[in-house]
PDB file of N, CA and C in Angstrom:
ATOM      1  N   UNK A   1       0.845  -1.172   0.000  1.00  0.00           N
ATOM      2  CA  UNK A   1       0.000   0.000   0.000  1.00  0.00           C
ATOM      3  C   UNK A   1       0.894   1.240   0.000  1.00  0.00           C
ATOM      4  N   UNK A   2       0.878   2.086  -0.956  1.00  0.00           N
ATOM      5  CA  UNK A   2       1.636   3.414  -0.835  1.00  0.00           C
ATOM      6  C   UNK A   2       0.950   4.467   0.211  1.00  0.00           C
ATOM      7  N   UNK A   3       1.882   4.746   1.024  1.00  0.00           N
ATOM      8  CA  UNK A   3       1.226   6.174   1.740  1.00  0.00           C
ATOM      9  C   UNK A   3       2.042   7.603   1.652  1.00  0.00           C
ATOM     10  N   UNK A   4       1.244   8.599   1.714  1.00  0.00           N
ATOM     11  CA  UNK A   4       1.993   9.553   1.694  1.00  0.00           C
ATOM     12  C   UNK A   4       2.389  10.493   2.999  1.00  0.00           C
ATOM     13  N   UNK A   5       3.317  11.490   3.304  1.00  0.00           N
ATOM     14  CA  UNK A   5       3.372  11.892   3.939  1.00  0.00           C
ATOM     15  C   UNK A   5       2.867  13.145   3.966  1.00  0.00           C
ATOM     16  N   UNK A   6       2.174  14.019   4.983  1.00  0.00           N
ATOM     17  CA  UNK A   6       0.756  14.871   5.063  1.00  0.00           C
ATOM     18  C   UNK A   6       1.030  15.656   5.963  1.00  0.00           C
ATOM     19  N   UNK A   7       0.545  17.426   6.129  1.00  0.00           N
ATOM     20  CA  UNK A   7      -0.050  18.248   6.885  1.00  0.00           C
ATOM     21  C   UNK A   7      -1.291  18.529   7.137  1.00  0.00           C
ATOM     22  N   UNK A   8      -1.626  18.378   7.645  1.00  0.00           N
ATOM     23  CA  UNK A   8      -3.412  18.574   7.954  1.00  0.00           C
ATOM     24  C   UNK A   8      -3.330  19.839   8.845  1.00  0.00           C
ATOM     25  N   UNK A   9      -3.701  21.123   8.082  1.00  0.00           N
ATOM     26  CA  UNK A   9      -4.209  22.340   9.317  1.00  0.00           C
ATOM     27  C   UNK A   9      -5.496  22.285   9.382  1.00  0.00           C
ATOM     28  N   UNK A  10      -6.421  22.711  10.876  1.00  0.00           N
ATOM     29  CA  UNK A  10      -7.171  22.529  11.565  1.00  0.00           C
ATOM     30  C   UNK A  10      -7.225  23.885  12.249  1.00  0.00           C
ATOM     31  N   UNK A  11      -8.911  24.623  12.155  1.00  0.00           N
ATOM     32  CA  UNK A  11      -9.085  26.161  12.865  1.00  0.00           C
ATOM     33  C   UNK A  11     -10.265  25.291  13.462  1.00  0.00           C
ATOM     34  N   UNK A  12     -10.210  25.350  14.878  1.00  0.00           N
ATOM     35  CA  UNK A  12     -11.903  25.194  15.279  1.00  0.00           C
ATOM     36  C   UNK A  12     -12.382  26.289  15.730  1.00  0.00           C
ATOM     37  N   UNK A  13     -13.340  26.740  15.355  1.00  0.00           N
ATOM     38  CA  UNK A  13     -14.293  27.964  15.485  1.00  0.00           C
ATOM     39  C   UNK A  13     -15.176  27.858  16.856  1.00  0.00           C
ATOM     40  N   UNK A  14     -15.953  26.335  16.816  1.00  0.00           N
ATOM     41  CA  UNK A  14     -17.390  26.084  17.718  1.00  0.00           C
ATOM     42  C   UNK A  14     -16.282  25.021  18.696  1.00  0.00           C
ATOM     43  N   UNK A  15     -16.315  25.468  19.993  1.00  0.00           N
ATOM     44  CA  UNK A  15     -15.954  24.165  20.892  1.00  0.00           C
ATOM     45  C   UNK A  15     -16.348  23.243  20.891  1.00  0.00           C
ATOM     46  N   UNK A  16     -18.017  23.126  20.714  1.00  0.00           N
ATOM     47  CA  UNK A  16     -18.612  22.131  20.973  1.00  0.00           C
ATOM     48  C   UNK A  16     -17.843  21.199  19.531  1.00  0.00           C
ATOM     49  N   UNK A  17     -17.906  21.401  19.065  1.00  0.00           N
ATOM     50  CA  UNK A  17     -16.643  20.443  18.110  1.00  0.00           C
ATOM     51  C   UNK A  17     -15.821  19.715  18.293  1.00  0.00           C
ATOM     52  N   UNK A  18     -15.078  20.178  19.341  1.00  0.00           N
ATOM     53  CA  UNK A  18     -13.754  18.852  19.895  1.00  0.00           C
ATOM     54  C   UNK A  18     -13.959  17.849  20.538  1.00  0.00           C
ATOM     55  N   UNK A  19     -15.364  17.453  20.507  1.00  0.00           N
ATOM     56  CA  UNK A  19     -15.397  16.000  21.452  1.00  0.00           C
ATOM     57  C   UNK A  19     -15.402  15.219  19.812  1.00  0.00           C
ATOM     58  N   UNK A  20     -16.012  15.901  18.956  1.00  0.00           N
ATOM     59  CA  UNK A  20     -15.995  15.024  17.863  1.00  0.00           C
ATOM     60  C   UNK A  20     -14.716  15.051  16.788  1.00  0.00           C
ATOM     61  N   UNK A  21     -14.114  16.109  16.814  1.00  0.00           N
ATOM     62  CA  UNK A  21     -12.576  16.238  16.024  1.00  0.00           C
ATOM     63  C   UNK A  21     -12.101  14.838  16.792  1.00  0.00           C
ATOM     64  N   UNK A  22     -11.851  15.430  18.197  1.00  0.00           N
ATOM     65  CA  UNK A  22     -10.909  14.183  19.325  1.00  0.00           C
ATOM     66  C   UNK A  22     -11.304  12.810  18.664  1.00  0.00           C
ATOM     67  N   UNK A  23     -12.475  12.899  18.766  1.00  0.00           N
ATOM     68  CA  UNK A  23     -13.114  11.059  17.731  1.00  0.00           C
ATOM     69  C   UNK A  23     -12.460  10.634  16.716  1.00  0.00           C
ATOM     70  N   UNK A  24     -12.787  11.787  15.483  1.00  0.00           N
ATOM     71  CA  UNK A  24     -12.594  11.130  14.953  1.00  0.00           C
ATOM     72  C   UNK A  24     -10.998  11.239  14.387  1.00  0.00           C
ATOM     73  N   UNK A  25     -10.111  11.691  14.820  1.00  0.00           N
ATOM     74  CA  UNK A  25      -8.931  11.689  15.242  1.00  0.00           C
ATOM     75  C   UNK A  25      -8.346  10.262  15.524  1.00  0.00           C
ATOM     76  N   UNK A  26      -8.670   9.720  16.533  1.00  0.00           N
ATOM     77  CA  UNK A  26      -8.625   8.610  17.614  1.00  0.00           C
ATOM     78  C   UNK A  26      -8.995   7.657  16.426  1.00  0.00           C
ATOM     79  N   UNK A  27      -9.613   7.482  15.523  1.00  0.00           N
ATOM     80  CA  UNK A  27     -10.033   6.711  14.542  1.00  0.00           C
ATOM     81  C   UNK A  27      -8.597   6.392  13.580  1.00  0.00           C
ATOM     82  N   UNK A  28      -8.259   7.586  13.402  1.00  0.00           N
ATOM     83  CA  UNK A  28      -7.038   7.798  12.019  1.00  0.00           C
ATOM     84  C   UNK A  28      -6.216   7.597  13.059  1.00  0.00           C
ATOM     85  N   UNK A  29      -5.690   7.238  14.670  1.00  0.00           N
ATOM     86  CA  UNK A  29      -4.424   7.207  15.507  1.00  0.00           C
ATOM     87  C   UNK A  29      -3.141   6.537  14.321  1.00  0.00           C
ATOM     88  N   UNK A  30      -3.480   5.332  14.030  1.00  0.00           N
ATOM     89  CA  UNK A  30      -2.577   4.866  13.266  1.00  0.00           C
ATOM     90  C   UNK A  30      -1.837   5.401  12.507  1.00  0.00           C
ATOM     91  N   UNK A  31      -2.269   6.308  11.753  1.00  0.00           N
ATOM     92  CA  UNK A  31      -1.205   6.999  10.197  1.00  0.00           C
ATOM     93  C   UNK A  31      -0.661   8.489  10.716  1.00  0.00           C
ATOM     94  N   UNK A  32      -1.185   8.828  12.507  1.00  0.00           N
ATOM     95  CA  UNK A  32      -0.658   9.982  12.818  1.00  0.00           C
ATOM     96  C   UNK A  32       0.705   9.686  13.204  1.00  0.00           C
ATOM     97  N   UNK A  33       1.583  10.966  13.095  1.00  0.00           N
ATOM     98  CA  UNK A  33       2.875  10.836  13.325  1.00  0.00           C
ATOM     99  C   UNK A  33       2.948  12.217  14.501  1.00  0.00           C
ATOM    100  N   UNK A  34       2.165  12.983  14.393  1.00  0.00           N
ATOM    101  CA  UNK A  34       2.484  13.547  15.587  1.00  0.00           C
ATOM    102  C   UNK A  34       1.135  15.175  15.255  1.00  0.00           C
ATOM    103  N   UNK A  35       1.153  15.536  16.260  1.00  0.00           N
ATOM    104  CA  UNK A  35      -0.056  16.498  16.329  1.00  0.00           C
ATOM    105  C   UNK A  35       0.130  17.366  17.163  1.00  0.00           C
ATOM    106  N   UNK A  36      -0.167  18.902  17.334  1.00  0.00           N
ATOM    107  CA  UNK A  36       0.002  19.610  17.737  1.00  0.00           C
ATOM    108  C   UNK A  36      -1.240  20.837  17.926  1.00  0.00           C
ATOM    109  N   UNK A  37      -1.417  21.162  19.312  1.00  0.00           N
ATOM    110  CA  UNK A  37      -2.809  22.503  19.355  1.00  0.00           C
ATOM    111  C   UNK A  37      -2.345  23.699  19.795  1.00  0.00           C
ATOM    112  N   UNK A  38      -2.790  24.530  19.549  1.00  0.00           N
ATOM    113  CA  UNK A  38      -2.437  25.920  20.602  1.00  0.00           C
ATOM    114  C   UNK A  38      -4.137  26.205  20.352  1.00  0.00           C
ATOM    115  N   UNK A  39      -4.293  26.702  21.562  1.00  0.00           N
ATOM    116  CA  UNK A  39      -5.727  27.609  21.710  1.00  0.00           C
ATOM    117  C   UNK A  39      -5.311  29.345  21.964  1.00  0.00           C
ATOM    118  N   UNK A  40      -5.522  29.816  20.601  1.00  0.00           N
ATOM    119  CA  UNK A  40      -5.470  31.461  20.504  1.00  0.00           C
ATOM    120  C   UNK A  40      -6.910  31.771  21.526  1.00  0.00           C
ATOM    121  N   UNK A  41      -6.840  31.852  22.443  1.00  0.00           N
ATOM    122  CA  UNK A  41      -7.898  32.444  23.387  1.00  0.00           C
ATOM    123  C   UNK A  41      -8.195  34.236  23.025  1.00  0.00           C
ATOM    124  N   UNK A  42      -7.194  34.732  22.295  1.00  0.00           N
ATOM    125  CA  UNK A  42      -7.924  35.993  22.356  1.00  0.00           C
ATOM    126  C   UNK A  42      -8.430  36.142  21.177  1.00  0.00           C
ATOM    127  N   UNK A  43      -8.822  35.303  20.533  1.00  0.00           N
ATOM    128  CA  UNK A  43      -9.464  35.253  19.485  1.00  0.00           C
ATOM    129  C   UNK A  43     -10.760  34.079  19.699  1.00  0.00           C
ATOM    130  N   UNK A  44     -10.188  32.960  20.667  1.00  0.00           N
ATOM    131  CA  UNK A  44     -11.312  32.114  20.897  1.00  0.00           C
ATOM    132  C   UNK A  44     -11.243  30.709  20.172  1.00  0.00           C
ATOM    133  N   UNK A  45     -10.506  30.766  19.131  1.00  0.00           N
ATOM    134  CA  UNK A  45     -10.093  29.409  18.697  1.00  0.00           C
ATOM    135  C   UNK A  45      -8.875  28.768  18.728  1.00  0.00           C
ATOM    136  N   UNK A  46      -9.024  27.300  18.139  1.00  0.00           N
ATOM    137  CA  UNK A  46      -7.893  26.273  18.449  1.00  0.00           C
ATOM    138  C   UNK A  46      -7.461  26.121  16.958  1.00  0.00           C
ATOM    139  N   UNK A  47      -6.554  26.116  17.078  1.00  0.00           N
ATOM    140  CA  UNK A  47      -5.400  25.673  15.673  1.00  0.00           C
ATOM    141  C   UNK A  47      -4.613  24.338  16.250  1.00  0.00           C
ATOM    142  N   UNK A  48      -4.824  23.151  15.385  1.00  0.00           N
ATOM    143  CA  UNK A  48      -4.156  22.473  15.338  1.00  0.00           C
ATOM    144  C   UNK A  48      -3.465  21.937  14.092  1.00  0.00           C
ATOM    145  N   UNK A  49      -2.362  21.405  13.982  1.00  0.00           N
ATOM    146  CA  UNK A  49      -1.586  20.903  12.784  1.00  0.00           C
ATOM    147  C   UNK A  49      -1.512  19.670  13.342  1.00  0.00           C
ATOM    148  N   UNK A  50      -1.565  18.569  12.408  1.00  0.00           N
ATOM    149  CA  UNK A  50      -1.560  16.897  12.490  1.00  0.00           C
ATOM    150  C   UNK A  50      -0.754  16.640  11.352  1.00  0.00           C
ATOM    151  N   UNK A  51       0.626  15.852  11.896  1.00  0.00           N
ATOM    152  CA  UNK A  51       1.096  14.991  10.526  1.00  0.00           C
ATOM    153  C   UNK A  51       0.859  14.146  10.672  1.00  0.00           C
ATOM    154  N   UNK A  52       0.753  13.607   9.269  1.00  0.00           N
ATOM    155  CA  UNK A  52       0.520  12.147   9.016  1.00  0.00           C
ATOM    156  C   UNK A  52       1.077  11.072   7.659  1.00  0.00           C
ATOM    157  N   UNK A  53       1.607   9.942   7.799  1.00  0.00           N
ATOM    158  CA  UNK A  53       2.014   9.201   6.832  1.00  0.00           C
ATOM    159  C   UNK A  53       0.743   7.941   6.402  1.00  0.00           C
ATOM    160  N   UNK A  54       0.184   7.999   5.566  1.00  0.00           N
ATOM    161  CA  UNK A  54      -1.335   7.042   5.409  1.00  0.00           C
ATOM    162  C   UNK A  54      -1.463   7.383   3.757  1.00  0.00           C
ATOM    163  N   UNK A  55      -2.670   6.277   3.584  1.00  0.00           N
ATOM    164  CA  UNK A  55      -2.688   6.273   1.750  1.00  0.00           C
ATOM    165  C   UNK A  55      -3.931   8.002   1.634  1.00  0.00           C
ATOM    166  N   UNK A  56      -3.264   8.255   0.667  1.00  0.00           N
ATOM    167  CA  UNK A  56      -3.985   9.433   0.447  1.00  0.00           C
ATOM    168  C   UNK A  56      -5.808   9.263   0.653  1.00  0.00           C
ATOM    169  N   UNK A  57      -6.033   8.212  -0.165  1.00  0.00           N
ATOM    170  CA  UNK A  57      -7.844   8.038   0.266  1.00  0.00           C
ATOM    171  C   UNK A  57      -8.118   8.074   1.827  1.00  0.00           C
ATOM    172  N   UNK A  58      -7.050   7.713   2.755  1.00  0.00           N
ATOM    173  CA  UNK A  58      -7.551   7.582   4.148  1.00  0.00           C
ATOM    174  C   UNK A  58      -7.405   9.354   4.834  1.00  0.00           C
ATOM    175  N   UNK A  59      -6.198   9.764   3.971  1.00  0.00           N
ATOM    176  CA  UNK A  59      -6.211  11.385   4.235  1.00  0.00           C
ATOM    177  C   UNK A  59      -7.682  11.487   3.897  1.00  0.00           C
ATOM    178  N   UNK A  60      -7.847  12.223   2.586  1.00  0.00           N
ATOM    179  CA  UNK A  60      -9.165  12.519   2.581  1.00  0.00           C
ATOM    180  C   UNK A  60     -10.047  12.391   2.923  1.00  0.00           C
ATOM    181  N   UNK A  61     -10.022  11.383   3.389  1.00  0.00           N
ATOM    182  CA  UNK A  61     -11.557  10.716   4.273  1.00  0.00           C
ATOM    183  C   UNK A  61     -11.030  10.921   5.429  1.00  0.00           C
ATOM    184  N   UNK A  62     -10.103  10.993   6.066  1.00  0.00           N
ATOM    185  CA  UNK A  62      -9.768  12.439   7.247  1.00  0.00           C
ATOM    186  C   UNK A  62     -10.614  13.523   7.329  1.00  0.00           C
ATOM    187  N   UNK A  63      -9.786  14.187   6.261  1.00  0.00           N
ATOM    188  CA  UNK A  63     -10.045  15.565   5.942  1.00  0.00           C
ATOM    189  C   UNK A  63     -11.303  15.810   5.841  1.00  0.00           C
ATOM    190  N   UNK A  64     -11.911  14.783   5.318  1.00  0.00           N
ATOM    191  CA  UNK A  64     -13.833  14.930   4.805  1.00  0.00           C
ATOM    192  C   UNK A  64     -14.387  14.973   5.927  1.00  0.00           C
ATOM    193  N   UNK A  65     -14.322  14.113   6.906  1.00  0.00           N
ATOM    194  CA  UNK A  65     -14.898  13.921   7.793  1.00  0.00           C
ATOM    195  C   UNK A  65     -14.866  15.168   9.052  1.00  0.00           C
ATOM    196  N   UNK A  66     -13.271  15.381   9.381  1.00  0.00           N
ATOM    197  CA  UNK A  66     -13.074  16.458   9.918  1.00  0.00           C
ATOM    198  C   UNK A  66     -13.962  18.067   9.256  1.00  0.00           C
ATOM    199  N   UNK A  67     -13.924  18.106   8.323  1.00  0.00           N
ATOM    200  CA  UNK A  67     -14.397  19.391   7.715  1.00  0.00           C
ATOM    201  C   UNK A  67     -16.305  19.099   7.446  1.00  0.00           C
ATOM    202  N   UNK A  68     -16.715  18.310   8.197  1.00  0.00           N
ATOM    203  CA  UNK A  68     -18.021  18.125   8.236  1.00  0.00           C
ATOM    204  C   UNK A  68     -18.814  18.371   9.051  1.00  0.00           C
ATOM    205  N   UNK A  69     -17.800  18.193  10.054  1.00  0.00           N
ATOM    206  CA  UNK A  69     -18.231  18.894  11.669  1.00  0.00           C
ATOM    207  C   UNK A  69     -18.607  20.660  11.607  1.00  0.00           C
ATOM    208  N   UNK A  70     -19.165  20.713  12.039  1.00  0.00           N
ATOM    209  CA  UNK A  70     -20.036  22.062  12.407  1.00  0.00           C
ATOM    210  C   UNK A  70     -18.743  23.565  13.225  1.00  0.00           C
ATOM    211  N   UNK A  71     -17.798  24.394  12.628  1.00  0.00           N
ATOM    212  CA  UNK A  71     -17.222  25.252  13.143  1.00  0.00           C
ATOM    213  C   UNK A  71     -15.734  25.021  12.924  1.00  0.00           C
ATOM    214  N   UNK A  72     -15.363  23.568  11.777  1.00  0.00           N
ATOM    215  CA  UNK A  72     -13.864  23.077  11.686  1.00  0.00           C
ATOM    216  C   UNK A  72     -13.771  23.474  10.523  1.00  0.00           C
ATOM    217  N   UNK A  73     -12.727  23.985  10.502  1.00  0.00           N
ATOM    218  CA  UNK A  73     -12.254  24.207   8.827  1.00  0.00           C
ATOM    219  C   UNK A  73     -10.907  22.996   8.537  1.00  0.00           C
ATOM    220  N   UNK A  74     -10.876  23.092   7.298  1.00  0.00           N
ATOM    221  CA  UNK A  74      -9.534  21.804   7.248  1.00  0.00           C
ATOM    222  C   UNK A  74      -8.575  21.947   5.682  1.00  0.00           C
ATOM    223  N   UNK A  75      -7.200  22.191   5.924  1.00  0.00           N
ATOM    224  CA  UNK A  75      -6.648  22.352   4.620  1.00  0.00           C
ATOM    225  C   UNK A  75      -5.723  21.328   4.479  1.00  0.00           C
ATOM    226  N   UNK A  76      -5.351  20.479   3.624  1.00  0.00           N
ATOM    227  CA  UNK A  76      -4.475  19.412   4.189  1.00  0.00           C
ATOM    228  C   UNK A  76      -3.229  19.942   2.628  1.00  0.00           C
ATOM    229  N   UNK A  77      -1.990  19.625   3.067  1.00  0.00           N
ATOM    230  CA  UNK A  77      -0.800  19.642   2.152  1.00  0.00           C
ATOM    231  C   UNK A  77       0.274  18.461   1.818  1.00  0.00           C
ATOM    232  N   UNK A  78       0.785  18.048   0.545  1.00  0.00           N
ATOM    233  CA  UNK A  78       1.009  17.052   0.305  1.00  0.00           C
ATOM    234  C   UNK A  78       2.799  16.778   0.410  1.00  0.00           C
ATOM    235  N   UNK A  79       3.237  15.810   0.739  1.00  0.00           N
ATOM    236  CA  UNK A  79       4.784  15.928   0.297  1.00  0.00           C
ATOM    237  C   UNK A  79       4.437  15.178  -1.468  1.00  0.00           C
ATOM    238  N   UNK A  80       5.322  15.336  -1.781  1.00  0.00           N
ATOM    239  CA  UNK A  80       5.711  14.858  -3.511  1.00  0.00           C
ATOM    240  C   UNK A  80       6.054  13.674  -3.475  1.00  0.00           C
ATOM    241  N   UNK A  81       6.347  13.008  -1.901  1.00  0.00           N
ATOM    242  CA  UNK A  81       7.170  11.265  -2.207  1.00  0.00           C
ATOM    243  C   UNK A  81       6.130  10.558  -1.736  1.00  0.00           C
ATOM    244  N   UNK A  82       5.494   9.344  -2.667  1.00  0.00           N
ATOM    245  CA  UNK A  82       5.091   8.738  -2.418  1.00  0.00           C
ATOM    246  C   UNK A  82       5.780   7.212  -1.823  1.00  0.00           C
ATOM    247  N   UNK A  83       5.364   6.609  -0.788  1.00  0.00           N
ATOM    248  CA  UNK A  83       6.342   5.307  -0.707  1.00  0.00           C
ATOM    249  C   UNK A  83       5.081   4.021  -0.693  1.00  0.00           C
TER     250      UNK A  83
END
């Protein structure tokens, strides 16, 4: 199976959102390589960045899922090497 290696940025807008980001997160654990949050409080939201090495269809269906939730936005970026 080829996977690629991935940035996933993440703005959550609505709190009530992170019980379900955290989900479905916890779902993809496997192809994460490491993840990171800061909560800009004076603005009110959370930024997180997630890398990840996984086959691109499982990115996207990341990404889909994450960006379905109600207040998440989601941009994901690609490396060029596939293995």
């Amino acid at each position: 199976m080829q996977t690629r290696v991935a940035i996933m940025g993440i703005i959550v807008d609505n709190p009530d959102a992170v019980e379900g980001l955290n989900a479905t997160l916890h779902e993809y654990a496997a192809y994460i390589i490491g993840r990171m949050g800061i909560p800009y409080k004076e603005r009110n939201v959370s930024i997180i960045s997630v890398a990840l090495d996984a086959p691109e269809d499982e990115i996207s269906a990341l990404a889909g899922k994450l960006g379905n939730l109600d207040g998440v936005s989601v941009k994901t970026a690609y490396s060029g090497v596939v293995s």
